[in-house]
Amino acid sequence: MLKSHSCGELNKKYAGKKVTLAGWVDRRRDHGRLIFIDLRDREGIVQVAFNPEVSDQCHKTANELRNEYVVRVSGEVTFRPPGTENPKLATGDIEIIAQDVEILNPSETPPFYINEDIEVEEGLRLKYRYLDLRRARMQANLLLRHRVVKFIRNFLEAKGFIEIETPILIKSTPEGARDYLVPSRRHAGRFYALPQSPQQLKQLLMVAGVEKYFQIARCFRDEDTRADRQPEFTQLDLEMSFIEQDDILDLFEGLFTSMVETAKPEGPAIKPFPRLTYADAMERYGTDKPDLRFGLEIGDLTDIAAQSDFSIFRSVVDKGGKIKGICAPGCATYTRKQLDELNRVVRELGAEGLITMALGTTTGSLDNLTLDMVRSVAAKFLSLGQIKEMAERLGAEMGDQLLIIAGKPEIVNVALGELRGEMGHRLKLAKPNLFAFTFIVNFPLLKRDEATGQWGPMHHPFTAPRDEDVPLLDTTPEKVRGKHYDMVCNGYEIAGGSLRIYTSHLQRKIFKLLGYSDEEVKENFGHLLEAFDYGAPPHGGVAAGIDRMVMILAGEETIREVIAFPKSQTATDLIFNAPSPVTEEQLAELHLRLREEL
RNA sequence: GGCCCCGUGGUGUAGCGGACUAACAUGCCACCCUGUCACGGUGGAGAUCGGGGGUUCGAAUCCCCCCGGGGUCGCCA
């Protein structure tokens, strides 16, 4: 090794010891005769003092040093003179008196600051990712991610799971996201596909008698990116045999609780994780991934509204619609402009409009509320009693603003769910350092495609229907609930899984319902159906987004911050400039010719 | 594919039709400084405003197209 110690590990216990360090110049402070260098390596920063009276040669070299120069320094760990200790630095009690210094490699002035955590345009960061990753924040994220993955491996190993790798070159199947394709040289006109997830492979491992499998699996989906979506991402993929739903949920509750306790001791997870049915989640939060760091639950006001003389309410009730709302605490003073903004949000989601109801302008008990203190288009059609009843149901007090939507139940829920999220964000209602996990269970097995009317899987086609709902497959498929569960944390979908179908006849029935022809089933899933006929055990599993979980733990806004080399929004790599053209020879070898696009 | 935001010295911002000969901070370069730690001081270099076209007497500023980055709807079993 070129160094005997790391910069960050040194403290007063090392005083008097001669050490050799190597790292990057974080900062130089030149006092003319005396020069200080903050030397940085992965473990931290330590101050090096260059005194010409100790070594004139060293002092001369120190004069040449600039930020990000790579240097090697030898010297004695020394107590700083009394009064000059730096409490902001972990190593601030001591410094290195340089006796020998060597520039291992100079550096250009970096395109952005390495030694300060300031916002830099992300494209530039991605182009110089190797410098971006040198920054303390990104080093911390890399380390956190490593620890999370290490923790998962240890935890699952202790529970009897074994890690098995599955192929990256596999087959394109019709369902799901767009595939990334890899042309075959050996088989003209044929393609591999990169896995969207190892779903079928892990089920085959269950048939193989593995019983408890997991993998830190790279997955690929050729769809548009988002702050929490990348073309390639990493899942904790897991599957077990001979289990029931609670076995998976309990396992994950234990895994993620301990993970948070280990990675973020200051912000523990609430346990046990609340378990909500899909129907409840939609009714109360308007989404299947509610952020439970704050309340602000949606309340049903239909019965009260039905009593009123407000024509909008009456007509919606007559058509079988719902009137629901949430309370925006302290927002009675919202301006017309602010309310218009909220109105726009819900209209974009298909709601007719937002009915707002400002409850006075001062705080206090609802007992003091009078009709003329209520600002709302609906006010004159409602009695004071009706208004108070609505307010109480939404947990409102004086000074709050009720946000009410009337219409089709699904639209009302989703729009209010969006408003709930928006208000939670604006009012900063989410408690910091809190990890609010929840399981969502009893999803519908199927959803209907709006355009075609065709049934599609809510999760994927291998999810088992609940036993008591199986007869409904033939009559009312929309009522069939699946043995599917999601895990949500702070409003992000972190994991999803299900108990699987493990008999070929039920799997065939589902495929048929999903509109696959016998031909397609045989071609794409024949191997799986055949496997089920060779003693497939009951099994189920789950997959968790590692990137998203680490993002939440790191307090970051995008998963790019916890991926070493992420793609840009347009799915390009800004360091390598990938994707890139290839030579005519390469294409010919792969039996490919490029289409002439318009 | 749609909608929205951003692009000004190396970096981060200000300027949003004429006073811009483009400002500020920081970084960079030089010199001074022996206890600083976001060291300090003095001086200096550095952008024709992402690219192209247009409107105008005049464009960083208004309009159109393109490129790049980001957010989002669709999409993501």
PDB file of N, CA and C in Angstrom, chain A residues 302-347:
ATOM      1  N   THR A 302     -71.120  11.897   1.210  1.00  0.00           N
ATOM      2  CA  THR A 302     -72.265  11.712   0.315  1.00  0.00           C
ATOM      3  C   THR A 302     -73.592  11.831   1.055  1.00  0.00           C
ATOM      4  N   ASP A 303     -73.691  11.196   2.238  1.00  0.00           N
ATOM      5  CA  ASP A 303     -74.972  11.188   2.949  1.00  0.00           C
ATOM      6  C   ASP A 303     -75.379  12.592   3.379  1.00  0.00           C
ATOM      7  N   ILE A 304     -74.391  13.402   3.801  1.00  0.00           N
ATOM      8  CA  ILE A 304     -74.709  14.771   4.212  1.00  0.00           C
ATOM      9  C   ILE A 304     -75.093  15.600   2.989  1.00  0.00           C
ATOM     10  N   ALA A 305     -74.306  15.449   1.923  1.00  0.00           N
ATOM     11  CA  ALA A 305     -74.530  16.235   0.714  1.00  0.00           C
ATOM     12  C   ALA A 305     -75.890  15.931   0.103  1.00  0.00           C
ATOM     13  N   ALA A 306     -76.309  14.680   0.254  1.00  0.00           N
ATOM     14  CA  ALA A 306     -77.596  14.273  -0.340  1.00  0.00           C
ATOM     15  C   ALA A 306     -78.761  15.032   0.296  1.00  0.00           C
ATOM     16  N   GLN A 307     -78.558  15.490   1.542  1.00  0.00           N
ATOM     17  CA  GLN A 307     -79.619  16.218   2.243  1.00  0.00           C
ATOM     18  C   GLN A 307     -79.686  17.687   1.811  1.00  0.00           C
ATOM     19  N   SER A 308     -78.668  18.141   1.094  1.00  0.00           N
ATOM     20  CA  SER A 308     -78.563  19.576   0.834  1.00  0.00           C
ATOM     21  C   SER A 308     -79.389  19.996  -0.367  1.00  0.00           C
ATOM     22  N   ASP A 309     -79.460  21.314  -0.602  1.00  0.00           N
ATOM     23  CA  ASP A 309     -80.181  21.851  -1.750  1.00  0.00           C
ATOM     24  C   ASP A 309     -79.221  22.206  -2.891  1.00  0.00           C
ATOM     25  N   PHE A 310     -77.982  21.802  -2.740  1.00  0.00           N
ATOM     26  CA  PHE A 310     -76.969  22.148  -3.741  1.00  0.00           C
ATOM     27  C   PHE A 310     -77.142  21.234  -4.956  1.00  0.00           C
ATOM     28  N   SER A 311     -77.438  21.842  -6.096  1.00  0.00           N
ATOM     29  CA  SER A 311     -77.825  21.038  -7.264  1.00  0.00           C
ATOM     30  C   SER A 311     -76.694  20.120  -7.747  1.00  0.00           C
ATOM     31  N   ILE A 312     -75.447  20.596  -7.651  1.00  0.00           N
ATOM     32  CA  ILE A 312     -74.316  19.761  -8.081  1.00  0.00           C
ATOM     33  C   ILE A 312     -74.274  18.482  -7.249  1.00  0.00           C
ATOM     34  N   PHE A 313     -74.427  18.639  -5.930  1.00  0.00           N
ATOM     35  CA  PHE A 313     -74.413  17.470  -5.051  1.00  0.00           C
ATOM     36  C   PHE A 313     -75.577  16.539  -5.377  1.00  0.00           C
ATOM     37  N   ARG A 314     -76.773  17.147  -5.530  1.00  0.00           N
ATOM     38  CA  ARG A 314     -77.965  16.329  -5.758  1.00  0.00           C
ATOM     39  C   ARG A 314     -77.842  15.505  -7.033  1.00  0.00           C
ATOM     40  N   SER A 315     -77.369  16.148  -8.099  1.00  0.00           N
ATOM     41  CA  SER A 315     -77.345  15.424  -9.371  1.00  0.00           C
ATOM     42  C   SER A 315     -76.297  14.308  -9.350  1.00  0.00           C
ATOM     43  N   VAL A 316     -75.188  14.567  -8.671  1.00  0.00           N
ATOM     44  CA  VAL A 316     -74.161  13.519  -8.573  1.00  0.00           C
ATOM     45  C   VAL A 316     -74.690  12.336  -7.767  1.00  0.00           C
ATOM     46  N   VAL A 317     -75.387  12.639  -6.673  1.00  0.00           N
ATOM     47  CA  VAL A 317     -75.950  11.566  -5.855  1.00  0.00           C
ATOM     48  C   VAL A 317     -76.974  10.776  -6.665  1.00  0.00           C
ATOM     49  N   ASP A 318     -77.793  11.490  -7.428  1.00  0.00           N
ATOM     50  CA  ASP A 318     -78.817  10.816  -8.233  1.00  0.00           C
ATOM     51  C   ASP A 318     -78.193   9.852  -9.236  1.00  0.00           C
ATOM     52  N   LYS A 319     -76.998  10.234  -9.722  1.00  0.00           N
ATOM     53  CA  LYS A 319     -76.342   9.371 -10.718  1.00  0.00           C
ATOM     54  C   LYS A 319     -75.494   8.280 -10.076  1.00  0.00           C
ATOM     55  N   GLY A 320     -75.591   8.178  -8.761  1.00  0.00           N
ATOM     56  CA  GLY A 320     -74.847   7.114  -8.078  1.00  0.00           C
ATOM     57  C   GLY A 320     -73.419   7.502  -7.779  1.00  0.00           C
ATOM     58  N   GLY A 321     -73.119   8.802  -7.867  1.00  0.00           N
ATOM     59  CA  GLY A 321     -71.761   9.258  -7.585  1.00  0.00           C
ATOM     60  C   GLY A 321     -71.520   9.478  -6.105  1.00  0.00           C
ATOM     61  N   LYS A 322     -70.335   9.943  -5.789  1.00  0.00           N
ATOM     62  CA  LYS A 322     -69.955  10.188  -4.400  1.00  0.00           C
ATOM     63  C   LYS A 322     -69.530  11.636  -4.219  1.00  0.00           C
ATOM     64  N   ILE A 323     -69.720  12.121  -3.010  1.00  0.00           N
ATOM     65  CA  ILE A 323     -69.178  13.420  -2.629  1.00  0.00           C
ATOM     66  C   ILE A 323     -68.219  13.165  -1.482  1.00  0.00           C
ATOM     67  N   LYS A 324     -66.944  13.452  -1.730  1.00  0.00           N
ATOM     68  CA  LYS A 324     -65.934  13.190  -0.710  1.00  0.00           C
ATOM     69  C   LYS A 324     -65.010  14.391  -0.578  1.00  0.00           C
ATOM     70  N   GLY A 325     -64.251  14.406   0.487  1.00  0.00           N
ATOM     71  CA  GLY A 325     -63.376  15.555   0.658  1.00  0.00           C
ATOM     72  C   GLY A 325     -62.227  15.293   1.618  1.00  0.00           C
ATOM     73  N   ILE A 326     -61.340  16.261   1.652  1.00  0.00           N
ATOM     74  CA  ILE A 326     -60.276  16.270   2.647  1.00  0.00           C
ATOM     75  C   ILE A 326     -60.227  17.658   3.269  1.00  0.00           C
ATOM     76  N   CYS A 327     -59.524  17.737   4.372  1.00  0.00           N
ATOM     77  CA  CYS A 327     -59.382  19.012   5.055  1.00  0.00           C
ATOM     78  C   CYS A 327     -57.964  19.515   4.873  1.00  0.00           C
ATOM     79  N   ALA A 328     -57.838  20.756   4.385  1.00  0.00           N
ATOM     80  CA  ALA A 328     -56.520  21.379   4.277  1.00  0.00           C
ATOM     81  C   ALA A 328     -56.333  22.288   5.491  1.00  0.00           C
ATOM     82  N   PRO A 329     -55.593  21.830   6.477  1.00  0.00           N
ATOM     83  CA  PRO A 329     -55.520  22.576   7.731  1.00  0.00           C
ATOM     84  C   PRO A 329     -54.887  23.949   7.558  1.00  0.00           C
ATOM     85  N   GLY A 330     -55.550  24.951   8.135  1.00  0.00           N
ATOM     86  CA  GLY A 330     -54.998  26.298   8.121  1.00  0.00           C
ATOM     87  C   GLY A 330     -55.038  26.982   6.777  1.00  0.00           C
ATOM     88  N   CYS A 331     -55.783  26.426   5.822  1.00  0.00           N
ATOM     89  CA  CYS A 331     -55.738  26.959   4.460  1.00  0.00           C
ATOM     90  C   CYS A 331     -56.969  27.784   4.099  1.00  0.00           C
ATOM     91  N   ALA A 332     -57.749  28.188   5.113  1.00  0.00           N
ATOM     92  CA  ALA A 332     -58.942  28.984   4.827  1.00  0.00           C
ATOM     93  C   ALA A 332     -58.585  30.303   4.160  1.00  0.00           C
ATOM     94  N   THR A 333     -57.359  30.740   4.359  1.00  0.00           N
ATOM     95  CA  THR A 333     -56.938  32.027   3.800  1.00  0.00           C
ATOM     96  C   THR A 333     -56.346  31.891   2.399  1.00  0.00           C
ATOM     97  N   TYR A 334     -56.450  30.695   1.824  1.00  0.00           N
ATOM     98  CA  TYR A 334     -55.934  30.509   0.468  1.00  0.00           C
ATOM     99  C   TYR A 334     -56.565  31.527  -0.484  1.00  0.00           C
ATOM    100  N   THR A 335     -55.750  32.051  -1.386  1.00  0.00           N
ATOM    101  CA  THR A 335     -56.253  33.031  -2.338  1.00  0.00           C
ATOM    102  C   THR A 335     -56.973  32.332  -3.487  1.00  0.00           C
ATOM    103  N   ARG A 336     -57.680  33.131  -4.235  1.00  0.00           N
ATOM    104  CA  ARG A 336     -58.347  32.625  -5.426  1.00  0.00           C
ATOM    105  C   ARG A 336     -57.364  31.888  -6.328  1.00  0.00           C
ATOM    106  N   LYS A 337     -56.195  32.476  -6.475  1.00  0.00           N
ATOM    107  CA  LYS A 337     -55.177  31.895  -7.354  1.00  0.00           C
ATOM    108  C   LYS A 337     -54.738  30.514  -6.859  1.00  0.00           C
ATOM    109  N   GLN A 338     -54.527  30.427  -5.549  1.00  0.00           N
ATOM    110  CA  GLN A 338     -54.094  29.150  -4.990  1.00  0.00           C
ATOM    111  C   GLN A 338     -55.168  28.077  -5.163  1.00  0.00           C
ATOM    112  N   LEU A 339     -56.432  28.497  -4.965  1.00  0.00           N
ATOM    113  CA  LEU A 339     -57.519  27.540  -5.128  1.00  0.00           C
ATOM    114  C   LEU A 339     -57.668  27.125  -6.590  1.00  0.00           C
ATOM    115  N   ASP A 340     -57.436  28.081  -7.491  1.00  0.00           N
ATOM    116  CA  ASP A 340     -57.498  27.756  -8.916  1.00  0.00           C
ATOM    117  C   ASP A 340     -56.467  26.702  -9.288  1.00  0.00           C
ATOM    118  N   GLU A 341     -55.314  26.821  -8.683  1.00  0.00           N
ATOM    119  CA  GLU A 341     -54.261  25.827  -8.945  1.00  0.00           C
ATOM    120  C   GLU A 341     -54.723  24.426  -8.555  1.00  0.00           C
ATOM    121  N   LEU A 342     -55.310  24.337  -7.364  1.00  0.00           N
ATOM    122  CA  LEU A 342     -55.791  23.039  -6.906  1.00  0.00           C
ATOM    123  C   LEU A 342     -56.897  22.531  -7.823  1.00  0.00           C
ATOM    124  N   ASN A 343     -57.729  23.465  -8.272  1.00  0.00           N
ATOM    125  CA  ASN A 343     -58.803  23.101  -9.182  1.00  0.00           C
ATOM    126  C   ASN A 343     -58.247  22.493 -10.469  1.00  0.00           C
ATOM    127  N   ARG A 344     -57.190  23.111 -10.950  1.00  0.00           N
ATOM    128  CA  ARG A 344     -56.583  22.627 -12.188  1.00  0.00           C
ATOM    129  C   ARG A 344     -56.057  21.199 -12.016  1.00  0.00           C
ATOM    130  N   VAL A 345     -55.455  20.955 -10.845  1.00  0.00           N
ATOM    131  CA  VAL A 345     -54.911  19.623 -10.566  1.00  0.00           C
ATOM    132  C   VAL A 345     -56.006  18.559 -10.695  1.00  0.00           C
ATOM    133  N   VAL A 346     -57.164  18.824 -10.068  1.00  0.00           N
ATOM    134  CA  VAL A 346     -58.192  17.784 -10.072  1.00  0.00           C
ATOM    135  C   VAL A 346     -58.891  17.672 -11.433  1.00  0.00           C
ATOM    136  N   ARG A 347     -58.972  18.774 -12.149  1.00  0.00           N
ATOM    137  CA  ARG A 347     -59.571  18.711 -13.486  1.00  0.00           C
ATOM    138  C   ARG A 347     -58.730  17.868 -14.421  1.00  0.00           C
TER     139      ARG A 347
END
